Amino acid sequence: MATDYYGVLGLARGASDTEIKRAYRKMARDLHPDVNPDPGAKERFGEVSRAYEALTDPEKRRIIDLGGDPYETGGGRGGSPFGNAAGFGGLGDIMDAFFGGAGGGRGPRGRTREGEDALIRVELDLDETVFGTTTEVTVDTAVLCDVCTGAGTAPGTHPETCSTCNGRGEVQSVQRSFLGQVIASRPCPTCQATGQVIPNPCPKCAGDGRVRSRRTIPVKVPAGVEDGMRIRLAGYGEVGPGGGPAGDLYVEVRERPHDVFTRDGEDLHCRVTLPMTAAALGTTLKLETLDGVEDLTIKAGTQSGSVLTLRAHGAPRLRGTGRGNLLVHLDVQTPTRIDGRQSELLRELAGLRGEDLTDGNSANHGGLFTRVRDAFNGR
């Protein structure tokens, strides 16, 4: 009974070439031995490749549509559409084959290829990341050769067809196997699968179509950017081989530590130390913020560890509106040494507040005033 090659690819009879190619590409990605270690995947991959070859060869497909099996009639080579499955060097080879045309070969690969992305880090101060800035970065990347403009050839010359592969970009060899004669294809070693050679390369870029160059590029840093974020500059990366389109440049922000403020997303934090008397009586402080000097009102009786919030004094929201807050953490400072007069005043204050308690526990622990006094004296 003839094999249903359409069914192997999950297609109905009469499927178009595009549908056949799309189905094979999807199944081959899942079943290729380089990505699927399942023992049954290798056998299934061979079946799918065999069906793809049969349906992309006009003569074999004609036999299939007539109800026959082209492999039973001895027509064509066995295995995958690119030789036998074992002939692939890896998943990269099969991906090249997807776009190299139907049938036996990948075809020549263009000399022009897209360039790589580049990454550079830049250090910024807190006020620059909060309010935004424009800075300059110096990058060393591949740029288009200004002599050959990417062609890779010396002035007045042109690439020539490779004599090894006759411009096909690949060379073929016939191997014998239990299936009979199998044609195996591999990239041409002379032209590196491009189908062309450059007998007279450009003297500046040696045929690569690009040269290394150091450039200074302005970078606009948006307000609210955070440490570790990356800014993408499209087309400022490496120019590709053969003068191909440039990749992107990514600028990674590194925020320098600030002497006063720390950052938590869009909010800023700082610490302010208050004398005990200021915390008890209340006061107004002049606080230096990133926006300028602001009055900070301390209410009477403020405790150590209290947090005051200055709204909209933080960083802008990068993907929204408005700004975060500035959170001021208060530390009340207790004096470590006091003189006689200060001690008398504190005793008097403790008496007025009824805090000089000397109950029965004083023998073991001392009264409240005794513990306060000892704390002031650092005992």
Short mmCIF file of C-alpha atoms in Angstrom, two decimals:
data_model
loop_
_atom_site.label_atom_id
_atom_site.label_comp_id
_atom_site.label_asym_id
_atom_site.label_seq_id
_atom_site.Cartn_x
_atom_site.Cartn_y
_atom_site.Cartn_z
CA MET A 1 0.00 0.00 0.00
CA ALA A 2 1.37 3.41 -0.96
CA THR A 3 2.36 5.75 1.85
CA ASP A 4 0.07 8.73 2.40
CA TYR A 5 2.76 11.42 2.20
CA TYR A 6 0.20 14.20 2.56
CA GLY A 7 -1.06 12.59 5.76
CA VAL A 8 2.47 12.30 7.17
CA LEU A 9 2.65 16.11 7.06
CA GLY A 10 -0.93 16.48 8.30
CA LEU A 11 -2.13 17.90 4.99
CA ALA A 12 -5.00 17.24 2.64
CA ARG A 13 -4.39 16.22 -0.95
CA GLY A 14 -3.89 19.17 -3.23
CA ALA A 15 -2.07 21.25 -0.58
CA SER A 16 -0.08 24.15 -2.00
CA ASP A 17 3.73 24.33 -2.01
CA THR A 18 3.55 27.00 0.71
CA GLU A 19 1.39 24.80 2.93
CA ILE A 20 3.74 21.84 2.45
CA LYS A 21 6.78 23.91 3.32
CA ARG A 22 5.10 25.45 6.37
CA ALA A 23 3.96 22.06 7.68
CA TYR A 24 7.39 20.52 7.22
CA ARG A 25 9.13 23.45 8.86
CA LYS A 26 6.92 23.21 11.94
CA MET A 27 7.27 19.45 12.32
CA ALA A 28 11.01 19.43 11.64
CA ARG A 29 11.60 21.99 14.38
CA ASP A 30 9.88 19.70 16.88
CA LEU A 31 11.35 16.40 15.69
CA HIS A 32 14.95 17.18 14.72
CA PRO A 33 17.36 15.04 16.79
CA ASP A 34 19.28 18.14 17.89
CA VAL A 35 16.26 19.40 19.84
CA ASN A 36 14.21 16.26 20.56
CA PRO A 37 16.02 13.44 22.42
CA ASP A 38 13.02 11.08 22.17
CA PRO A 39 14.21 7.89 20.38
CA GLY A 40 11.04 7.84 18.30
CA ALA A 41 11.56 11.43 17.15
CA LYS A 42 14.49 10.48 14.93
CA GLU A 43 12.44 7.90 13.02
CA ARG A 44 9.51 10.28 12.78
CA PHE A 45 11.85 13.02 11.51
CA GLY A 46 13.01 10.71 8.73
CA GLU A 47 9.41 10.02 7.71
CA VAL A 48 8.55 13.73 7.66
CA SER A 49 11.69 14.58 5.66
CA ARG A 50 10.95 11.78 3.20
CA ALA A 51 7.40 13.05 2.70
CA TYR A 52 8.64 16.60 2.21
CA GLU A 53 11.08 15.55 -0.48
CA ALA A 54 8.44 13.55 -2.29
CA LEU A 55 5.91 16.39 -2.28
CA THR A 56 8.36 19.09 -3.36
CA ASP A 57 9.69 17.08 -6.31
CA PRO A 58 7.28 17.59 -9.25
CA GLU A 59 7.83 14.10 -10.70
CA LYS A 60 7.47 12.33 -7.35
CA ARG A 61 4.40 14.34 -6.48
CA ARG A 62 2.83 13.42 -9.83
CA ILE A 63 3.30 9.73 -8.98
CA ILE A 64 1.78 10.27 -5.52
CA ASP A 65 -1.23 12.09 -6.95
CA LEU A 66 -1.74 9.13 -9.30
CA GLY A 67 -1.92 6.82 -6.28
CA GLY A 68 1.61 5.41 -6.48
CA ASP A 69 4.73 5.56 -4.32
CA PRO A 70 7.77 7.17 -5.98
CA TYR A 71 10.21 5.33 -3.72
CA GLU A 72 8.75 1.95 -4.60
CA THR A 73 9.27 2.73 -8.27
CA GLY A 74 12.92 3.61 -7.65
CA GLY A 75 12.42 7.29 -8.41
CA GLY A 76 14.58 9.80 -6.63
CA ARG A 77 16.88 9.61 -3.69
CA GLY A 78 15.86 8.45 -0.24
CA GLY A 79 15.94 10.05 3.13
CA SER A 80 15.45 13.76 3.67
CA PRO A 81 15.15 16.50 1.03
CA PHE A 82 18.73 17.48 1.83
CA GLY A 83 20.34 14.04 1.60
CA ASN A 84 19.87 11.67 4.53
CA ALA A 85 18.95 13.11 7.95
CA ALA A 86 22.33 12.16 9.34
CA GLY A 87 23.93 14.49 6.81
CA PHE A 88 22.83 17.57 8.76
CA GLY A 89 25.50 19.17 10.90
CA GLY A 90 22.93 20.54 13.32
CA LEU A 91 19.73 22.50 13.68
CA GLY A 92 21.36 25.49 11.98
CA ASP A 93 21.70 23.47 8.77
CA ILE A 94 18.04 22.59 8.66
CA MET A 95 17.03 26.18 9.34
CA ASP A 96 19.21 27.27 6.42
CA ALA A 97 17.44 24.69 4.32
CA PHE A 98 14.01 26.11 5.14
CA PHE A 99 14.79 29.26 3.23
CA GLY A 100 17.04 27.81 0.55
CA GLY A 101 14.24 26.63 -1.72
CA ALA A 102 12.44 23.34 -2.10
CA GLY A 103 14.12 20.15 -3.23
CA GLY A 104 17.70 19.07 -2.74
CA GLY A 105 19.74 22.19 -1.98
CA ARG A 106 19.92 25.11 0.32
CA GLY A 107 21.15 27.35 -2.43
CA PRO A 108 23.74 30.10 -2.09
CA ARG A 109 23.68 32.17 1.06
CA GLY A 110 23.94 35.92 0.59
CA ARG A 111 27.16 37.63 1.62
CA THR A 112 25.18 40.40 3.25
CA ARG A 113 23.98 39.49 6.74
CA GLU A 114 22.54 41.44 9.63
CA GLY A 115 24.98 42.72 12.23
CA GLU A 116 25.14 41.90 15.93
CA ASP A 117 23.77 44.04 18.76
CA ALA A 118 26.21 45.89 21.02
CA LEU A 119 26.07 46.72 24.73
CA ILE A 120 27.73 49.54 26.66
CA ARG A 121 27.28 50.70 30.26
CA VAL A 122 27.12 54.30 31.41
CA GLU A 123 27.28 55.64 34.98
CA LEU A 124 24.89 58.43 35.97
CA ASP A 125 24.21 60.42 39.13
CA LEU A 126 20.88 60.18 40.91
CA ASP A 127 19.65 63.55 39.73
CA GLU A 128 20.41 62.55 36.11
CA THR A 129 18.34 59.38 36.34
CA VAL A 130 15.53 61.18 38.16
CA PHE A 131 15.22 64.20 35.89
CA GLY A 132 16.71 62.77 32.68
CA THR A 133 19.74 63.99 30.79
CA THR A 134 21.64 63.75 27.52
CA THR A 135 25.02 62.11 27.73
CA GLU A 136 27.60 60.87 25.25
CA VAL A 137 28.98 57.35 24.96
CA THR A 138 32.00 56.18 23.01
CA VAL A 139 31.62 52.84 21.25
CA ASP A 140 34.02 50.73 19.22
CA THR A 141 31.95 48.84 16.62
CA ALA A 142 32.05 47.68 13.01
CA VAL A 143 30.90 50.32 10.53
CA LEU A 144 30.38 50.31 6.78
CA CYS A 145 33.64 50.43 4.83
CA ASP A 146 33.81 53.82 3.13
CA VAL A 147 36.01 52.52 0.30
CA CYS A 148 33.89 49.66 -1.05
CA THR A 149 30.60 50.64 0.70
CA GLY A 150 30.10 47.06 1.80
CA ALA A 151 30.85 45.28 -1.50
CA GLY A 152 34.18 43.95 -0.22
CA THR A 153 35.85 44.36 -3.60
CA ALA A 154 38.69 46.60 -4.68
CA PRO A 155 37.64 49.66 -6.70
CA GLY A 156 36.75 48.71 -10.28
CA THR A 157 36.38 44.99 -9.56
CA HIS A 158 33.43 42.72 -8.86
CA PRO A 159 32.76 39.34 -7.19
CA GLU A 160 33.05 36.28 -9.40
CA THR A 161 31.11 33.03 -9.48
CA CYS A 162 32.75 30.34 -7.38
CA SER A 163 34.33 27.71 -9.63
CA THR A 164 34.09 24.99 -6.98
CA CYS A 165 30.30 25.01 -6.64
CA ASN A 166 29.45 26.94 -9.84
CA GLY A 167 27.55 29.51 -7.79
CA ARG A 168 25.28 27.02 -6.00
CA GLY A 169 26.83 27.67 -2.59
CA GLU A 170 27.09 23.95 -1.88
CA VAL A 171 28.86 20.89 -3.11
CA GLN A 172 27.29 17.45 -3.42
CA SER A 173 28.63 13.94 -3.10
CA VAL A 174 27.01 10.56 -3.76
CA GLN A 175 27.07 8.07 -0.90
CA ARG A 176 25.87 4.50 -0.94
CA SER A 177 23.59 3.26 1.84
CA PHE A 178 21.00 0.55 2.39
CA LEU A 179 18.55 2.89 0.67
CA GLY A 180 20.72 3.00 -2.42
CA GLN A 181 22.53 6.06 -3.68
CA VAL A 182 22.07 9.11 -1.47
CA ILE A 183 23.14 12.57 -2.53
CA ALA A 184 24.59 14.53 0.41
CA SER A 185 25.02 18.30 0.26
CA ARG A 186 27.33 20.51 2.33
CA PRO A 187 28.31 24.20 2.21
CA CYS A 188 30.99 25.01 -0.31
CA PRO A 189 34.33 25.43 1.54
CA THR A 190 35.71 27.80 -1.10
CA CYS A 191 33.04 30.50 -1.07
CA GLN A 192 31.59 29.74 2.40
CA ALA A 193 28.21 28.95 0.81
CA THR A 194 27.82 32.37 -0.82
CA GLY A 195 28.31 31.17 -4.40
CA GLN A 196 30.79 33.97 -5.06
CA VAL A 197 34.46 34.68 -4.44
CA ILE A 198 36.29 38.00 -4.30
CA PRO A 199 39.59 37.69 -6.20
CA ASN A 200 40.49 41.33 -5.53
CA PRO A 201 39.37 42.25 -2.00
CA CYS A 202 39.07 45.82 -0.80
CA PRO A 203 42.42 46.98 0.61
CA LYS A 204 40.78 48.64 3.60
CA CYS A 205 38.34 45.99 4.84
CA ALA A 206 40.00 42.90 3.27
CA GLY A 207 36.71 41.90 1.66
CA ASP A 208 34.53 42.02 4.78
CA GLY A 209 32.66 45.16 3.76
CA ARG A 210 33.10 46.70 7.21
CA VAL A 211 35.84 48.14 9.43
CA ARG A 212 36.22 48.87 13.13
CA SER A 213 35.64 52.45 14.18
CA ARG A 214 35.33 54.40 17.42
CA ARG A 215 32.35 56.74 17.55
CA THR A 216 30.86 59.15 20.06
CA ILE A 217 27.07 58.91 20.17
CA PRO A 218 24.65 61.17 22.09
CA VAL A 219 22.19 59.28 24.27
CA LYS A 220 18.97 60.82 25.57
CA VAL A 221 18.23 59.39 29.00
CA PRO A 222 14.52 59.63 29.90
CA ALA A 223 13.46 60.96 33.30
CA GLY A 224 12.78 58.17 35.79
CA VAL A 225 15.15 55.56 34.35
CA GLU A 226 16.39 53.10 36.98
CA ASP A 227 19.63 51.29 37.66
CA GLY A 228 20.05 48.31 35.32
CA MET A 229 17.61 49.53 32.67
CA ARG A 230 18.71 49.54 29.05
CA ILE A 231 18.12 52.21 26.42
CA ARG A 232 17.87 50.89 22.84
CA LEU A 233 19.43 52.84 20.00
CA ALA A 234 18.23 51.18 16.80
CA GLY A 235 20.86 50.79 14.08
CA TYR A 236 23.85 51.87 16.20
CA GLY A 237 25.23 48.36 16.74
CA GLU A 238 27.59 46.28 14.60
CA VAL A 239 27.30 46.57 10.82
CA GLY A 240 26.84 43.08 9.38
CA PRO A 241 29.23 41.18 7.10
CA GLY A 242 29.09 42.34 3.52
CA GLY A 243 27.80 45.71 4.67
CA GLY A 244 24.62 44.22 6.09
CA PRO A 245 22.22 46.28 8.22
CA ALA A 246 23.54 47.24 11.64
CA GLY A 247 22.26 45.73 14.84
CA ASP A 248 21.12 47.80 17.80
CA LEU A 249 23.12 49.46 20.55
CA TYR A 250 21.90 48.97 24.11
CA VAL A 251 23.03 51.47 26.74
CA GLU A 252 22.75 50.01 30.25
CA VAL A 253 22.31 52.55 33.04
CA ARG A 254 24.37 52.26 36.22
CA GLU A 255 23.25 54.67 38.96
CA ARG A 256 25.99 55.96 41.25
CA PRO A 257 25.26 55.81 45.01
CA HIS A 258 24.08 59.13 46.46
CA ASP A 259 25.45 60.60 49.69
CA VAL A 260 22.00 61.35 51.12
CA PHE A 261 19.26 59.59 49.20
CA THR A 262 18.60 55.97 48.40
CA ARG A 263 16.12 54.86 45.76
CA ASP A 264 13.38 52.26 45.76
CA GLY A 265 11.68 52.36 42.37
CA GLU A 266 10.03 55.76 42.05
CA ASP A 267 10.41 56.62 45.78
CA LEU A 268 13.43 58.22 47.45
CA HIS A 269 14.49 57.69 51.06
CA CYS A 270 16.72 59.65 53.44
CA ARG A 271 17.44 59.76 57.19
CA VAL A 272 17.37 62.84 59.44
CA THR A 273 18.75 62.86 63.00
CA LEU A 274 16.92 65.04 65.57
CA PRO A 275 18.01 66.11 69.04
CA MET A 276 15.80 64.73 71.79
CA THR A 277 14.56 68.22 72.68
CA ALA A 278 13.57 69.02 69.07
CA ALA A 279 11.60 65.78 68.82
CA ALA A 280 9.85 66.51 72.13
CA LEU A 281 9.08 70.19 71.50
CA GLY A 282 8.66 70.11 67.70
CA THR A 283 10.50 72.22 65.16
CA THR A 284 10.86 73.08 61.48
CA LEU A 285 13.90 71.89 59.55
CA LYS A 286 15.33 73.01 56.23
CA LEU A 287 15.72 69.86 54.14
CA GLU A 288 17.81 69.82 50.96
CA THR A 289 15.96 67.74 48.34
CA LEU A 290 16.64 67.12 44.65
CA ASP A 291 14.08 69.86 43.93
CA GLY A 292 15.66 72.39 46.28
CA VAL A 293 15.26 73.33 49.96
CA GLU A 294 11.95 72.32 51.55
CA ASP A 295 10.53 73.05 55.03
CA LEU A 296 10.07 69.87 57.07
CA THR A 297 7.69 70.29 60.01
CA ILE A 298 8.45 68.12 63.04
CA LYS A 299 5.48 67.80 65.36
CA ALA A 300 5.95 67.86 69.13
CA GLY A 301 6.36 64.37 70.56
CA THR A 302 7.77 62.82 67.39
CA GLN A 303 9.22 59.37 68.08
CA SER A 304 12.37 57.83 66.71
CA GLY A 305 11.59 55.72 63.64
CA SER A 306 8.79 58.00 62.44
CA VAL A 307 8.55 58.51 58.67
CA LEU A 308 7.47 61.79 57.10
CA THR A 309 6.39 61.89 53.44
CA LEU A 310 7.06 64.69 50.99
CA ARG A 311 4.73 63.88 48.14
CA ALA A 312 5.83 64.18 44.51
CA HIS A 313 9.48 64.68 45.49
CA GLY A 314 10.64 61.29 44.17
CA ALA A 315 11.42 60.08 40.68
CA PRO A 316 8.99 60.40 37.75
CA ARG A 317 7.05 57.29 36.78
CA LEU A 318 8.78 56.06 33.63
CA ARG A 319 5.66 54.44 32.18
CA GLY A 320 3.04 56.64 33.75
CA THR A 321 2.33 60.11 35.05
CA GLY A 322 3.32 61.88 38.22
CA ARG A 323 6.23 61.27 40.56
CA GLY A 324 7.01 59.13 43.55
CA ASN A 325 7.51 60.43 47.09
CA LEU A 326 10.42 61.34 49.32
CA LEU A 327 10.25 59.42 52.59
CA VAL A 328 12.16 61.00 55.49
CA HIS A 329 13.08 58.57 58.27
CA LEU A 330 13.59 60.29 61.65
CA ASP A 331 16.15 59.18 64.22
CA VAL A 332 15.86 60.82 67.66
CA GLN A 333 19.29 61.30 69.20
CA THR A 334 19.70 60.68 72.92
CA PRO A 335 22.65 62.50 74.56
CA THR A 336 25.38 60.20 75.80
CA ARG A 337 26.88 62.69 78.32
CA ILE A 338 25.23 65.48 80.33
CA ASP A 339 26.62 67.93 82.90
CA GLY A 340 25.30 68.65 86.38
CA ARG A 341 22.91 71.40 85.41
CA GLN A 342 21.42 69.29 82.60
CA SER A 343 21.03 66.41 85.02
CA GLU A 344 19.13 68.66 87.47
CA LEU A 345 16.81 69.85 84.72
CA LEU A 346 16.10 66.31 83.62
CA ARG A 347 15.43 65.26 87.23
CA GLU A 348 13.04 68.17 87.57
CA LEU A 349 11.33 67.24 84.31
CA ALA A 350 11.02 63.63 85.40
CA GLY A 351 9.52 64.76 88.68
CA LEU A 352 6.99 67.00 86.96
CA ARG A 353 6.00 64.07 84.72
CA GLY A 354 5.86 61.66 87.63
CA GLU A 355 8.56 59.51 86.08
CA ASP A 356 10.97 59.40 89.05
CA LEU A 357 9.52 56.16 90.36
CA THR A 358 11.48 54.30 93.03
CA ASP A 359 9.25 51.39 93.89
CA GLY A 360 10.21 48.04 95.27
CA ASN A 361 11.83 47.03 92.02
CA SER A 362 14.50 49.71 92.31
CA ALA A 363 16.76 47.47 94.30
CA ASN A 364 17.06 45.14 91.38
CA HIS A 365 16.50 47.36 88.38
CA GLY A 366 16.36 50.95 89.63
CA GLY A 367 13.51 53.37 89.06
CA LEU A 368 12.57 54.80 85.71
CA PHE A 369 14.63 57.94 86.21
CA THR A 370 17.63 55.86 87.26
CA ARG A 371 17.41 53.85 84.04
CA VAL A 372 17.08 57.03 81.95
CA ARG A 373 20.05 58.61 83.77
CA ASP A 374 22.18 55.53 83.24
CA ALA A 375 21.32 55.53 79.56
CA PHE A 376 22.40 59.19 79.28
CA ASN A 377 25.69 58.38 81.01
CA GLY A 378 26.35 55.43 78.75
CA ARG A 379 26.14 52.83 81.52
#
